[in-house]
Short mmCIF file of C-alpha atoms in Angstrom, two decimals:
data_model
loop_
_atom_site.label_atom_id
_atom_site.label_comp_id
_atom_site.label_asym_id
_atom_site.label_seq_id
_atom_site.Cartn_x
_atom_site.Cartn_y
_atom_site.Cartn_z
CA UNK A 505 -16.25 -50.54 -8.47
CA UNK A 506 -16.37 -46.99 -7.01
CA UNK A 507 -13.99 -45.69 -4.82
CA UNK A 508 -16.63 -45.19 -2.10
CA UNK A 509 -17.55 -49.31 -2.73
CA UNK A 510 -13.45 -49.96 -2.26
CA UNK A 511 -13.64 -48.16 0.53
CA UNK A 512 -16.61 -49.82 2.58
CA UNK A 513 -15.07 -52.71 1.24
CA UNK A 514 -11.65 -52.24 3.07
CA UNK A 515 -13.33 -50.61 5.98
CA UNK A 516 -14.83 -53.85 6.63
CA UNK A 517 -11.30 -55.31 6.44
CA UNK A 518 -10.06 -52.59 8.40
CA UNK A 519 -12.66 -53.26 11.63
CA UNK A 520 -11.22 -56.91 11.43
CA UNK A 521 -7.58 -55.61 12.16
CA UNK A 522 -8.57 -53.28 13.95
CA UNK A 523 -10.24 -56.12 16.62
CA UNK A 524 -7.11 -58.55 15.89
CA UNK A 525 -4.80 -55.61 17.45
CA UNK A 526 -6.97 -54.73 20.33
CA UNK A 527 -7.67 -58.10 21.25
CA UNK A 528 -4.55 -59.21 21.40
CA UNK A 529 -2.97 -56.41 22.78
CA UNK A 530 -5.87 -56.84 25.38
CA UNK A 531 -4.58 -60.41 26.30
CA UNK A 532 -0.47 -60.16 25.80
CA UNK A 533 0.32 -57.40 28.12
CA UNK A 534 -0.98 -59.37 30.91
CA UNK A 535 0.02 -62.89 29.77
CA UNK A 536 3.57 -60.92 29.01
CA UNK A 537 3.57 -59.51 32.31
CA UNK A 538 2.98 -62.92 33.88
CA UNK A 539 6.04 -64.51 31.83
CA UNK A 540 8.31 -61.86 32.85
CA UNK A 541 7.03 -63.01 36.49
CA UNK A 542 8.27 -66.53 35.14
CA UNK A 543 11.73 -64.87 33.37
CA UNK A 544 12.36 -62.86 36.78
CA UNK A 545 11.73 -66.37 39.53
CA UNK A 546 14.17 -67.71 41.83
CA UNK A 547 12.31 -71.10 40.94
CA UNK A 548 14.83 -72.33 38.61
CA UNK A 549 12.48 -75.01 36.58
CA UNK A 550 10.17 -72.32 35.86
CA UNK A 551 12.66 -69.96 35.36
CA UNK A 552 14.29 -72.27 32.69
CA UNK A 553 10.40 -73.42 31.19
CA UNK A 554 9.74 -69.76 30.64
CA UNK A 555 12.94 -68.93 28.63
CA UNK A 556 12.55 -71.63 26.51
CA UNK A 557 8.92 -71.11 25.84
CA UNK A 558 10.45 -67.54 25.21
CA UNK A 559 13.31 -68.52 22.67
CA UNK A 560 11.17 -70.92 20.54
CA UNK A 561 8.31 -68.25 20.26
CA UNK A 562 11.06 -65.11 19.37
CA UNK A 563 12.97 -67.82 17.08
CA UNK A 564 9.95 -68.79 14.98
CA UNK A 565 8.47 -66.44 12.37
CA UNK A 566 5.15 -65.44 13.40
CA UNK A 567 3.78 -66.59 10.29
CA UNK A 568 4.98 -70.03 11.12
CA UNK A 569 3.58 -69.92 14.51
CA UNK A 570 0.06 -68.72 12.74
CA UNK A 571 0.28 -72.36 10.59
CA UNK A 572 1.18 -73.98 13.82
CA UNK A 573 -1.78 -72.94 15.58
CA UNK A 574 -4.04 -73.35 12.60
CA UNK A 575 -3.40 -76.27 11.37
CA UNK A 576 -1.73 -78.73 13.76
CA UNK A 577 -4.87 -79.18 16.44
CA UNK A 578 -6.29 -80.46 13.13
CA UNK A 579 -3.68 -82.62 12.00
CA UNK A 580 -3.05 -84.13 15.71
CA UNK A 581 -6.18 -83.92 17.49
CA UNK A 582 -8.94 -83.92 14.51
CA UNK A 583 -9.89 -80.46 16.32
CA UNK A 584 -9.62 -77.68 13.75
CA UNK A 585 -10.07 -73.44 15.23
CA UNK A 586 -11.52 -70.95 13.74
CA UNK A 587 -9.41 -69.04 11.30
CA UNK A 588 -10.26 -65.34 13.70
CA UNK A 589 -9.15 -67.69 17.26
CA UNK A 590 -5.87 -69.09 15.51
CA UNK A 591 -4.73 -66.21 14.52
CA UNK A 592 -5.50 -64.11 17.99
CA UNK A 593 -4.10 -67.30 19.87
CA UNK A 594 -0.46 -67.18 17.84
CA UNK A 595 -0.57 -63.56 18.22
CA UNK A 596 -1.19 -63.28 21.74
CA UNK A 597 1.48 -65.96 22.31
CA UNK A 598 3.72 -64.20 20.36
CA UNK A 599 3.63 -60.82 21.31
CA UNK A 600 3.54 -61.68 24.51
CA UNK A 601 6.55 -63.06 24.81
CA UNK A 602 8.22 -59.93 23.17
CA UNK A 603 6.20 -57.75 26.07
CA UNK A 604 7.58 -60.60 28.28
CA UNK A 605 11.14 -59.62 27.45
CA UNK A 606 10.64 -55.50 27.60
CA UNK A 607 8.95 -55.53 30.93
CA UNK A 608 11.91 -58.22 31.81
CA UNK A 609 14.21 -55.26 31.46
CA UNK A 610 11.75 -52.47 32.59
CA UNK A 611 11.69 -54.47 36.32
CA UNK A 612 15.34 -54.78 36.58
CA UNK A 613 16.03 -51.16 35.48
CA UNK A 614 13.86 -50.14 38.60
CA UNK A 615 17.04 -50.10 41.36
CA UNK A 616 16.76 -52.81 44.23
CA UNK A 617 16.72 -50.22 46.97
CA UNK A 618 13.28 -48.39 45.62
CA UNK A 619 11.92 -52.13 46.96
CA UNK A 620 14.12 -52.60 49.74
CA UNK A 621 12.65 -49.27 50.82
CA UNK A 622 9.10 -49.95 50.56
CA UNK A 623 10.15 -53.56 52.44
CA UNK A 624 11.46 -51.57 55.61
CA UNK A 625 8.25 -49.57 55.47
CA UNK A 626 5.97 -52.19 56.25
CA UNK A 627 4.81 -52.90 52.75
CA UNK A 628 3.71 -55.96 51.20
CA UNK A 629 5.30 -57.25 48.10
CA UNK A 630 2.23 -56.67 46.30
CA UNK A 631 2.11 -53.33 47.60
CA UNK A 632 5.88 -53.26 47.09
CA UNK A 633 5.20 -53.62 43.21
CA UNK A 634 1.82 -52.00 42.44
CA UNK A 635 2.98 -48.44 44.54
CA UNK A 636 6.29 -47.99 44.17
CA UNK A 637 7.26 -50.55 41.17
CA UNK A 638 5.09 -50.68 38.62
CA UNK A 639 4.87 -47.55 37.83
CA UNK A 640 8.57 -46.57 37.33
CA UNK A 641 8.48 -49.99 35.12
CA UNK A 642 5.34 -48.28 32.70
CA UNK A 643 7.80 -45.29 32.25
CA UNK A 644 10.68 -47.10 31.64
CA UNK A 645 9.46 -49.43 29.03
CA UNK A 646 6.92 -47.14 26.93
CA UNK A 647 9.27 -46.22 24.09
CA UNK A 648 9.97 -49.85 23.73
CA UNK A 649 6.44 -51.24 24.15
CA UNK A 650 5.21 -48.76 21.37
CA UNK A 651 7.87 -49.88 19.28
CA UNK A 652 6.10 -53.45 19.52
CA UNK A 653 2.75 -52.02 19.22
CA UNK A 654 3.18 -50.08 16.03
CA UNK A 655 5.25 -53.32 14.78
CA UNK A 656 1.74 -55.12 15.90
CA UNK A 657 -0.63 -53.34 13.62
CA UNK A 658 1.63 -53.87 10.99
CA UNK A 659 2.34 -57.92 11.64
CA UNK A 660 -1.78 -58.66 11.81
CA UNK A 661 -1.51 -58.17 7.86
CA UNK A 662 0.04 -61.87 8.49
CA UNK A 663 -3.36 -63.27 9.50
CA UNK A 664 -4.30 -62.99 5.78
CA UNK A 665 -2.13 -66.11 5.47
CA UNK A 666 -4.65 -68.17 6.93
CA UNK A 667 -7.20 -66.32 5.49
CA UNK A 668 -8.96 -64.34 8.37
CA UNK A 669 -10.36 -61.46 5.99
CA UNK A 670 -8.63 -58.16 7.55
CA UNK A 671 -7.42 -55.35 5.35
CA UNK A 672 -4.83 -56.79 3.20
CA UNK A 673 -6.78 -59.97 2.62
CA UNK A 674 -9.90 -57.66 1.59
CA UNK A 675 -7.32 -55.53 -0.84
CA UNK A 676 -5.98 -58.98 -2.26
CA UNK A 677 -9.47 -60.03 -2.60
CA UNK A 678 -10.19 -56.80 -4.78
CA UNK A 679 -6.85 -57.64 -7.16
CA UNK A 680 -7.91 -61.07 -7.81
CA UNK A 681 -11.52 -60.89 -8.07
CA UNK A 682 -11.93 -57.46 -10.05
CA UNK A 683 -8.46 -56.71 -11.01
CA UNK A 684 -8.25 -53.96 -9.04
CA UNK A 685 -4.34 -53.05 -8.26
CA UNK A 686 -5.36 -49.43 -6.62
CA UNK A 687 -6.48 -51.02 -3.13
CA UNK A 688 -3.53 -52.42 -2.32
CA UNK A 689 -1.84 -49.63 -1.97
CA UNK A 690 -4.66 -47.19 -0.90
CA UNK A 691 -4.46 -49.35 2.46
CA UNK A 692 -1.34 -47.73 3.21
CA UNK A 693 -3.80 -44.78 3.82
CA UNK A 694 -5.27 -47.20 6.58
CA UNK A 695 -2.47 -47.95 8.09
CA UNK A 696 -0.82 -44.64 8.29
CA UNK A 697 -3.80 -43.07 10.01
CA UNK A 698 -3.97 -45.71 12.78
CA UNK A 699 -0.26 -45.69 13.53
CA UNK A 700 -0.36 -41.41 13.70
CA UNK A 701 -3.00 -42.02 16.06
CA UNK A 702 -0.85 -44.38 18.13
CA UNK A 703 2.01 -42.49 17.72
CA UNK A 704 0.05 -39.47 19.41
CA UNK A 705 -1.31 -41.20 21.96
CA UNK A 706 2.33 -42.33 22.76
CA UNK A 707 3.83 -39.18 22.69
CA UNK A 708 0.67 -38.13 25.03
CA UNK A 709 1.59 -40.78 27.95
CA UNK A 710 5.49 -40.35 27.64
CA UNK A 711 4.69 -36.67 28.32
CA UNK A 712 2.32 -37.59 30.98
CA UNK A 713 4.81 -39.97 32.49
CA UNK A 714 7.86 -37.28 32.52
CA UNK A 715 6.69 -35.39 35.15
CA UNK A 716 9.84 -36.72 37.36
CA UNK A 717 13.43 -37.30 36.61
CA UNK A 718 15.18 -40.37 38.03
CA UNK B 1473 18.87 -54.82 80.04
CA UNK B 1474 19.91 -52.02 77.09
CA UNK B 1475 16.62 -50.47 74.86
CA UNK B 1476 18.38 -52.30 72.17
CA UNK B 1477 20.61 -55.78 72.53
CA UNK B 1478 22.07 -57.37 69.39
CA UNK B 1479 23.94 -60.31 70.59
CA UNK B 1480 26.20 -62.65 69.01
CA UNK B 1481 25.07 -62.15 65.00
CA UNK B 1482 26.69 -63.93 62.33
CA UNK B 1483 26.51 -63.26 58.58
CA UNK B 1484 27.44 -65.23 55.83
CA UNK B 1485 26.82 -64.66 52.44
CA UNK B 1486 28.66 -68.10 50.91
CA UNK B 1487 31.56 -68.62 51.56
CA UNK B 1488 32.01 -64.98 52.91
CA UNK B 1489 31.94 -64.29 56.43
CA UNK B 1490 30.25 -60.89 56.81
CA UNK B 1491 29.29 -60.59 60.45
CA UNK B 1492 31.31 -62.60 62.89
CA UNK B 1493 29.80 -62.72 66.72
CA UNK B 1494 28.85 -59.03 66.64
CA UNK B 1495 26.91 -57.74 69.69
CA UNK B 1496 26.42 -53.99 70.43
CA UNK B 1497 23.44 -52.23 72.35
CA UNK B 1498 22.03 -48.76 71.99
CA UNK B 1499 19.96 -47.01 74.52
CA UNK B 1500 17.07 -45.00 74.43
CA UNK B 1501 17.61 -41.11 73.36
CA UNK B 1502 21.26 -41.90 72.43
CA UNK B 1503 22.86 -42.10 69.30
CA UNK B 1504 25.22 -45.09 68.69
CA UNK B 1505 27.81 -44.42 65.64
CA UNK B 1506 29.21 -47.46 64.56
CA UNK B 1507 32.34 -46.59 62.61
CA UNK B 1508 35.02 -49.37 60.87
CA UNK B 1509 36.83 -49.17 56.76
CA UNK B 1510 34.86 -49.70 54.00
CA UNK B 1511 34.03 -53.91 54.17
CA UNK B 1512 33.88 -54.17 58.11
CA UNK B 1513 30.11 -55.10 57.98
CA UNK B 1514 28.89 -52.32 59.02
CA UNK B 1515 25.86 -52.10 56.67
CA UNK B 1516 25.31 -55.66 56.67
CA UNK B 1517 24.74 -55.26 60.07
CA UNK B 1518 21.97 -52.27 59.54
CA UNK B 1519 20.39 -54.34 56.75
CA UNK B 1520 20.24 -57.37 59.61
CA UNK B 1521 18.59 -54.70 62.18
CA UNK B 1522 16.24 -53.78 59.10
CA UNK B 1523 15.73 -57.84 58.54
CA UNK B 1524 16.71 -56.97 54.69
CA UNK B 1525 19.57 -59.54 55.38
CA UNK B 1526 18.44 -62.45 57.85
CA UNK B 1527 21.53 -63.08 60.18
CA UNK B 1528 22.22 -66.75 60.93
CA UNK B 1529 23.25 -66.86 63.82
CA UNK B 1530 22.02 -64.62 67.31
CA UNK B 1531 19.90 -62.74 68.52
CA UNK B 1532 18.45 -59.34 68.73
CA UNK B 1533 16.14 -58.49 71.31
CA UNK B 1534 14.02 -54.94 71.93
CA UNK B 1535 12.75 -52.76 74.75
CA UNK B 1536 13.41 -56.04 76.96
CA UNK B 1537 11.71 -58.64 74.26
CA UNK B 1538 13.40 -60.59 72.06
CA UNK B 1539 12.27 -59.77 68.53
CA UNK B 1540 14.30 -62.12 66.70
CA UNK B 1541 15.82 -65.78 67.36
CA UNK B 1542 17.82 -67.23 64.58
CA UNK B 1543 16.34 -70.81 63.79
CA UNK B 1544 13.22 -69.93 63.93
CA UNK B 1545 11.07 -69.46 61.30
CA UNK B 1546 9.56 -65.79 60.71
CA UNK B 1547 6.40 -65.56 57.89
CA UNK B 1548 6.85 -62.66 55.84
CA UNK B 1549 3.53 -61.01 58.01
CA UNK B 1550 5.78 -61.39 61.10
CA UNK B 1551 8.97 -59.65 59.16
CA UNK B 1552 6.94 -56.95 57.85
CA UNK B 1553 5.82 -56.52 61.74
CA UNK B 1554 9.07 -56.69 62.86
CA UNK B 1555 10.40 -53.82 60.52
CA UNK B 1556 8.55 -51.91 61.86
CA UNK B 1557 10.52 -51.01 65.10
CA UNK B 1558 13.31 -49.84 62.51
CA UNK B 1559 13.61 -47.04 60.39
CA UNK B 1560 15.86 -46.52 57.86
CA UNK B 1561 17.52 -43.61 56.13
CA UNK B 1562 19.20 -45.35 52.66
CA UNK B 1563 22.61 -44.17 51.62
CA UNK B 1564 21.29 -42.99 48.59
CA UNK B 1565 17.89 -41.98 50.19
CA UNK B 1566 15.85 -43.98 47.88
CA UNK B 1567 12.88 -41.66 47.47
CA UNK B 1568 9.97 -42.92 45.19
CA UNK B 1569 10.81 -40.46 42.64
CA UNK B 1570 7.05 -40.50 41.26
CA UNK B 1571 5.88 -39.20 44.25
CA UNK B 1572 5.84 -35.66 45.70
CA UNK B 1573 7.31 -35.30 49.66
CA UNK B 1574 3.93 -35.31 50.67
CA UNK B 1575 3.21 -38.41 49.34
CA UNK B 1576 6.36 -39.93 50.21
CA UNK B 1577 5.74 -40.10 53.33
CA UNK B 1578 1.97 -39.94 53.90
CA UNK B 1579 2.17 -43.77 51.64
CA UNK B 1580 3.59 -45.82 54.63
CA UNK B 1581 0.54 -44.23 56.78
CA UNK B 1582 -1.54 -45.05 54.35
CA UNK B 1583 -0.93 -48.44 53.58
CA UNK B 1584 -1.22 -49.20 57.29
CA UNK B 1585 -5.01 -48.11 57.71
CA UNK B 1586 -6.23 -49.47 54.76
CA UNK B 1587 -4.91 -52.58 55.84
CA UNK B 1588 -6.67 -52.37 58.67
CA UNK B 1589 -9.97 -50.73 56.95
CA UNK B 1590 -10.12 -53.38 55.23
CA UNK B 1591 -9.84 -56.24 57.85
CA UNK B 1592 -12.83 -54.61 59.37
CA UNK B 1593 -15.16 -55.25 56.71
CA UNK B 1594 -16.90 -52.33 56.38
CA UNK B 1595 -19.90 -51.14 54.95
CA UNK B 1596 -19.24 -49.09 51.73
CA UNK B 1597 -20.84 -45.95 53.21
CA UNK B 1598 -18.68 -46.34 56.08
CA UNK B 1599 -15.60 -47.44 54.52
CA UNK B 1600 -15.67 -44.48 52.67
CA UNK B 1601 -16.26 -42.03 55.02
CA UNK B 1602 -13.57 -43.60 57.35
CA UNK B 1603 -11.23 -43.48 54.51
CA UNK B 1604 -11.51 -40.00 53.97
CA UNK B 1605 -10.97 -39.02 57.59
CA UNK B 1606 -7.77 -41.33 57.88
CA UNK B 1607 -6.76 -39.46 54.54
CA UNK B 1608 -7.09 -36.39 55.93
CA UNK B 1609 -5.31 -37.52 59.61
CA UNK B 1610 -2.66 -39.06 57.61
CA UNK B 1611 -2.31 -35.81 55.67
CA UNK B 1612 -1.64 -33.97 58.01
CA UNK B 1613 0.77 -36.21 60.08
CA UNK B 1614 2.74 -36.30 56.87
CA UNK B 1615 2.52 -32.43 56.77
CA UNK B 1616 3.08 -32.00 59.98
CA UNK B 1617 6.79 -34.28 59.82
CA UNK B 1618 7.48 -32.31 56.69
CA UNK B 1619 7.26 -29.04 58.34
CA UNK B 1620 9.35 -30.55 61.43
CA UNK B 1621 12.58 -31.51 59.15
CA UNK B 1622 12.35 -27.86 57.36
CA UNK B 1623 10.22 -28.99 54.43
CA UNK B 1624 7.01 -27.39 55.00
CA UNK B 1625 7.67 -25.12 51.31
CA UNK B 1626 8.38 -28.38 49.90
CA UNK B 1627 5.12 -30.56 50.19
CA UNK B 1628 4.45 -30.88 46.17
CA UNK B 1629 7.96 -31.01 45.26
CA UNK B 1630 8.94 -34.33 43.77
CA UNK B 1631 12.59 -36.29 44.74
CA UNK B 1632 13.94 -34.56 41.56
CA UNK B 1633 13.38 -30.87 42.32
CA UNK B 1634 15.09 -31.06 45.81
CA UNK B 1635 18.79 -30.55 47.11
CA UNK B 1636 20.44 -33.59 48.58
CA UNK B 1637 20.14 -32.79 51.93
CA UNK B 1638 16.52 -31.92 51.43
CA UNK B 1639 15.94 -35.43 49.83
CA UNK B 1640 17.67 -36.58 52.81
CA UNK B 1641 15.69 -34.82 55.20
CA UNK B 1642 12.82 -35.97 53.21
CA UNK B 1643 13.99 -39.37 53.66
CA UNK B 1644 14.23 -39.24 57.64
CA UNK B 1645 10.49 -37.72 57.46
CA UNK B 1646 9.74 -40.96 55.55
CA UNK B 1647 11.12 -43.06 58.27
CA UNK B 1648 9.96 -41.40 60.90
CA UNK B 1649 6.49 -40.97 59.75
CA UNK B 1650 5.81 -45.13 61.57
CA UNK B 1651 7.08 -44.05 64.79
CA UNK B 1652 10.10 -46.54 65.06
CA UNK B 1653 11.74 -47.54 67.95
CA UNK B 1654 15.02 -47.20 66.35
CA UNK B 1655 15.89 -45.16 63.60
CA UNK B 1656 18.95 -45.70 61.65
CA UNK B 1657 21.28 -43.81 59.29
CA UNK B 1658 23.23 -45.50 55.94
CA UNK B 1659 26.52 -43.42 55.78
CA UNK B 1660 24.68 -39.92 55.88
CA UNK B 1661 26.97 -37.98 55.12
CA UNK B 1662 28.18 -39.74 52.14
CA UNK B 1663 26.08 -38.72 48.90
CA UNK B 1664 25.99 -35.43 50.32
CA UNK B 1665 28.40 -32.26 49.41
CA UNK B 1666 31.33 -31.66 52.73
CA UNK B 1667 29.92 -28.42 53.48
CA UNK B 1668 26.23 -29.75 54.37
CA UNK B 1669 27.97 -32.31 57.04
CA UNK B 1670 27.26 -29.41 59.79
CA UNK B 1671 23.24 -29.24 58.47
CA UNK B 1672 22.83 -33.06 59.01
CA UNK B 1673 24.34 -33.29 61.86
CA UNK B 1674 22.07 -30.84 63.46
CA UNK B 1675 19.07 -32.40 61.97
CA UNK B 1676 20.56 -35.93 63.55
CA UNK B 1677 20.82 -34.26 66.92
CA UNK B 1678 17.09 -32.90 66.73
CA UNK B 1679 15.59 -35.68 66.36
CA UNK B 1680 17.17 -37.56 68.99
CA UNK B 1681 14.65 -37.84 71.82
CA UNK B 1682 13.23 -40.40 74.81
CA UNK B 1683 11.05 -41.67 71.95
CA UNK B 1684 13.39 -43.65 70.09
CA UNK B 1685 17.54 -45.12 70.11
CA UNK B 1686 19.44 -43.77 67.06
CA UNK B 1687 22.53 -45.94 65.23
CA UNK B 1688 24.53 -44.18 62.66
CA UNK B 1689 26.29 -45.93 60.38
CA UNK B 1690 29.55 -44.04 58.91
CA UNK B 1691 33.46 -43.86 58.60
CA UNK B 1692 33.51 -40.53 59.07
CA UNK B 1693 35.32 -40.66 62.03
CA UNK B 1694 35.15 -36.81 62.57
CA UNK B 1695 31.49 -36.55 61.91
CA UNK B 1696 30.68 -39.93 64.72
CA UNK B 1697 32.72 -38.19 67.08
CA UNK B 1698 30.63 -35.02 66.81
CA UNK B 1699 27.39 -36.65 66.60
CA UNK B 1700 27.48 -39.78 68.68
CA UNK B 1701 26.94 -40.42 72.51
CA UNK B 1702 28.46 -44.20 72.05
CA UNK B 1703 30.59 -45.23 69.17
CA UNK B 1704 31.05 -49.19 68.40
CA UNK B 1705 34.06 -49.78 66.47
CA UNK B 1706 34.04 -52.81 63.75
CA UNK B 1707 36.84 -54.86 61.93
CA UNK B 1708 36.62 -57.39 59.60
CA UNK B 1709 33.05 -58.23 60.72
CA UNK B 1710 33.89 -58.12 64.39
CA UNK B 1711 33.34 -55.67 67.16
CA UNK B 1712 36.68 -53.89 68.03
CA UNK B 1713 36.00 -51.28 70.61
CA UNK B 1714 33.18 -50.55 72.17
CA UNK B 1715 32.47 -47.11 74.40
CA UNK B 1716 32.30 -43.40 74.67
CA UNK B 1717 33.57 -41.18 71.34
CA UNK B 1718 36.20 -40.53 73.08
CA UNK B 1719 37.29 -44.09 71.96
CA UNK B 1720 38.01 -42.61 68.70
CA UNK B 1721 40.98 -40.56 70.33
CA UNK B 1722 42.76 -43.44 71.56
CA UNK B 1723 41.99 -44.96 68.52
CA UNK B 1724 44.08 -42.27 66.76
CA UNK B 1725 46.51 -41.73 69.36
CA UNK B 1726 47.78 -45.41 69.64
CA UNK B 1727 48.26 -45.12 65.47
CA UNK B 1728 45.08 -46.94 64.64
CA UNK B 1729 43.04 -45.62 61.43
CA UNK B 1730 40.07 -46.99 59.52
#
């Protein structure tokens, strides 16, 4: 096989993570965002429900979790996913739980009086949070949140355990069918080049963001 | 009956009495100091005014109505109306540091008319258009309350890039940008270096008018006497003294001290 062959080959691979990371990034920042709702309520049951949820999920390997969402609907239910929706499911669940946690912190780093002072201007709490809020939260937690993102791009190599056919499964595929050793590490390659981009892009919106001191 | 009437007010937060029977008033174009040592309630008792805390017991009534009954249940529509009539000047100012001055205060006016906008279900044409004249009203009101505090150099300069008593000034703007009926002061002077005492107290005095009552909260006794035209003195969650600042001589005279 030519190195332009391995290459298509992987790139096909490569798409597949590629839509794993989006999509689930796409779906766990706002599911995370909701739990940390959850983490953050007065309402004690849900409160308590959330950090559970919360401990089992960060106290599980994701791989584990991937198995779990694979094959037990099958096992229990006679209902068996798709190998691409089990995999997105456990890692939306997962990583939004992480998110959960980071924007946990990023709302209680924002100081009580920055609401209290939007409350004696008339605000609603919704405005409360989206104006004044939110915002200081995104600055707050970006360094953290990228650390989970780049950690993301490197976990979806996981899927391959259940066999959803993304870059390292593809490279695998390569050793074991043709005998080809060279793939598995080219994909490094892959992987370098996305995370550079990210890491730009990161260092772009922290700059963005820094416009103020606190 | 006084612009302003707090009468009998109770605070509790468990099993710690904060505010214990506490009634005051405050009259229009006045300024009311209310002085007492660190723990006498005194800020509980602006957060009450502000409804951040909910007092459980009394009552507080405003320009002859009462605005609030304890026992009876307020939505959180009804509280946001009701803080409304106050404005408040935090300790520590808190600014929205994202924001420039400008938009510091023009945001309360904003909020307000799109509220409103929106209620009146316009069409998108002339939603638009009505935004962007409100935007540019609002503008200028917020300008216009910048330049009056001395911050008219200072419209695009964020929290960070300004002096403490400029943030403070830009704080009052911020308050007073809603028109309240009574504007109120967290320890002023506090966060702020000795020597600008003199500036804020001059900015205090200039904006008292017909308009509006004005209750400073402080235990600078020096600094109440020189800027107050009633001073309520508070102890242990109670009212002490009521009465003129010359209160604060007797105070001194017969060996009392904060």
């Amino acid at each position: 096989m030519s190195f332009f062959q391995v290459t298509a080959e992987l790139m096909d691979g490569f798409w597949l993570t590629c839509r794993l990371f989006a999509e689930t990034l796409l779906y766990s920042l706002p599911l995370g965002l909701l739990i940390s709702f959850g983490l953050l309520s007065n309402f004690r049951p849900l409160r308590g429900v959330m950090n559970v949820v919360v401990w089992a999920i960060r106290g599980t390997p994701l791989m584990l979790l991937l198995f779990i969402v694979f094959y037990v609907p099958g096992f229990a239910f006679g209902v068996t996913l798709d190998r691409y929706p089990a995999a997105l499911l456990a890692f939306v669940v997962n990583y939004a739980c992480y998110f959960a946690v980071i924007f946990k912190g990023g709302i209680q780093s924002v100081p009580v009086g920055q609401t209290e002072a939007g409350q004696v201007l008339g605000m609603r709490g919704g405005q409360v949070f989206g104006r004044v809020v939110l915002f200081q939260v995104f600055r707050n937690i970006l360094a953290p949140v990228s650390n989970e993102v780049i950690t993301l791009v490197k976990d979806t190599a996981l899927a391959r355990t259940i066999s959803v056919l993304e870059i390292m499964f593809m490279a695998n595929q390569l050793l074991t069918t043709k005998a080809l050793v060279w793939p598995l590490f080219y994909t490094a390659l892959f992987y370098l080049l996305f995370i550079g981009v990210l890491t730009l892009l990161f260092q772009f919106l922290e700059k963005k963001v820094s416009y103020y001191k606190v | 009956m006084s612009f302003l009437s707090v009468e009998h007010v109770y605070k509790d937060f468990g099993a710690t009495e904060v505010l214990r029977d506490v009634s005051f008033s405050a009259e229009r174009g006045t300024i009311t100091a209310i002085i007492g040592a660190s723990g006498a309630g005194k800020t509980t008792l602006l957060r009450c005014l502000n409804f951040l805390e909910l007092p459980d017991q009394g009552t507080i009534h405003l320009n002859g109505k009462c605005i609030w009954q304890a026992g009876v249940h307020y939505t959180k529509a009804e509280l946001r109306e009701l803080r409304l009539n106050f404005g408040l000047v935090f300790q520590s100012f808190n600014l929205f540091p994202q924001y420039t001055a400008l938009q510091n205060v023009r945001m309360p006016l904003q909020l307000q008319w799109k509220e409103k906008l929106k209620a009146q279900r316009l069409s998108f044409g002339a939603y638009q258009a009505e935004k962007k004249r409100r935007l540019a009203e609002s503008t200028a009101a917020a300008e216009a309350m910048l330049r009056q505090v001395g911050l008219g150099e200072k419209l695009h300069a964020y929290p960070c890039e300004l002096s403490g008593g400029q943030c403070q000034r830009l704080a009052i703007a911020r308050a007073l940008i809603l028109e309240p009926s009574v504007l109120c002061f967290d320890e002023p002077t506090s966060a702020l270096d000795p020597a600008l005492t003199g500036e804020v107290l001059r900015v205090i005095r200039s904006l008292c008018s017909e308009e509006r009552a004005m209750i400073v909260v402080t235990h600078d006794m020096d600094f109440a006497a020189r800027v107050a035209d009633r001073v309520v003195l508070m102890e242990d969650g109670r009212v002490k003294d009521e009465g003129t600042p010359e209160l604060l001589k007797t105070v001194f005279q017969s060996g009392g001290e904060l």
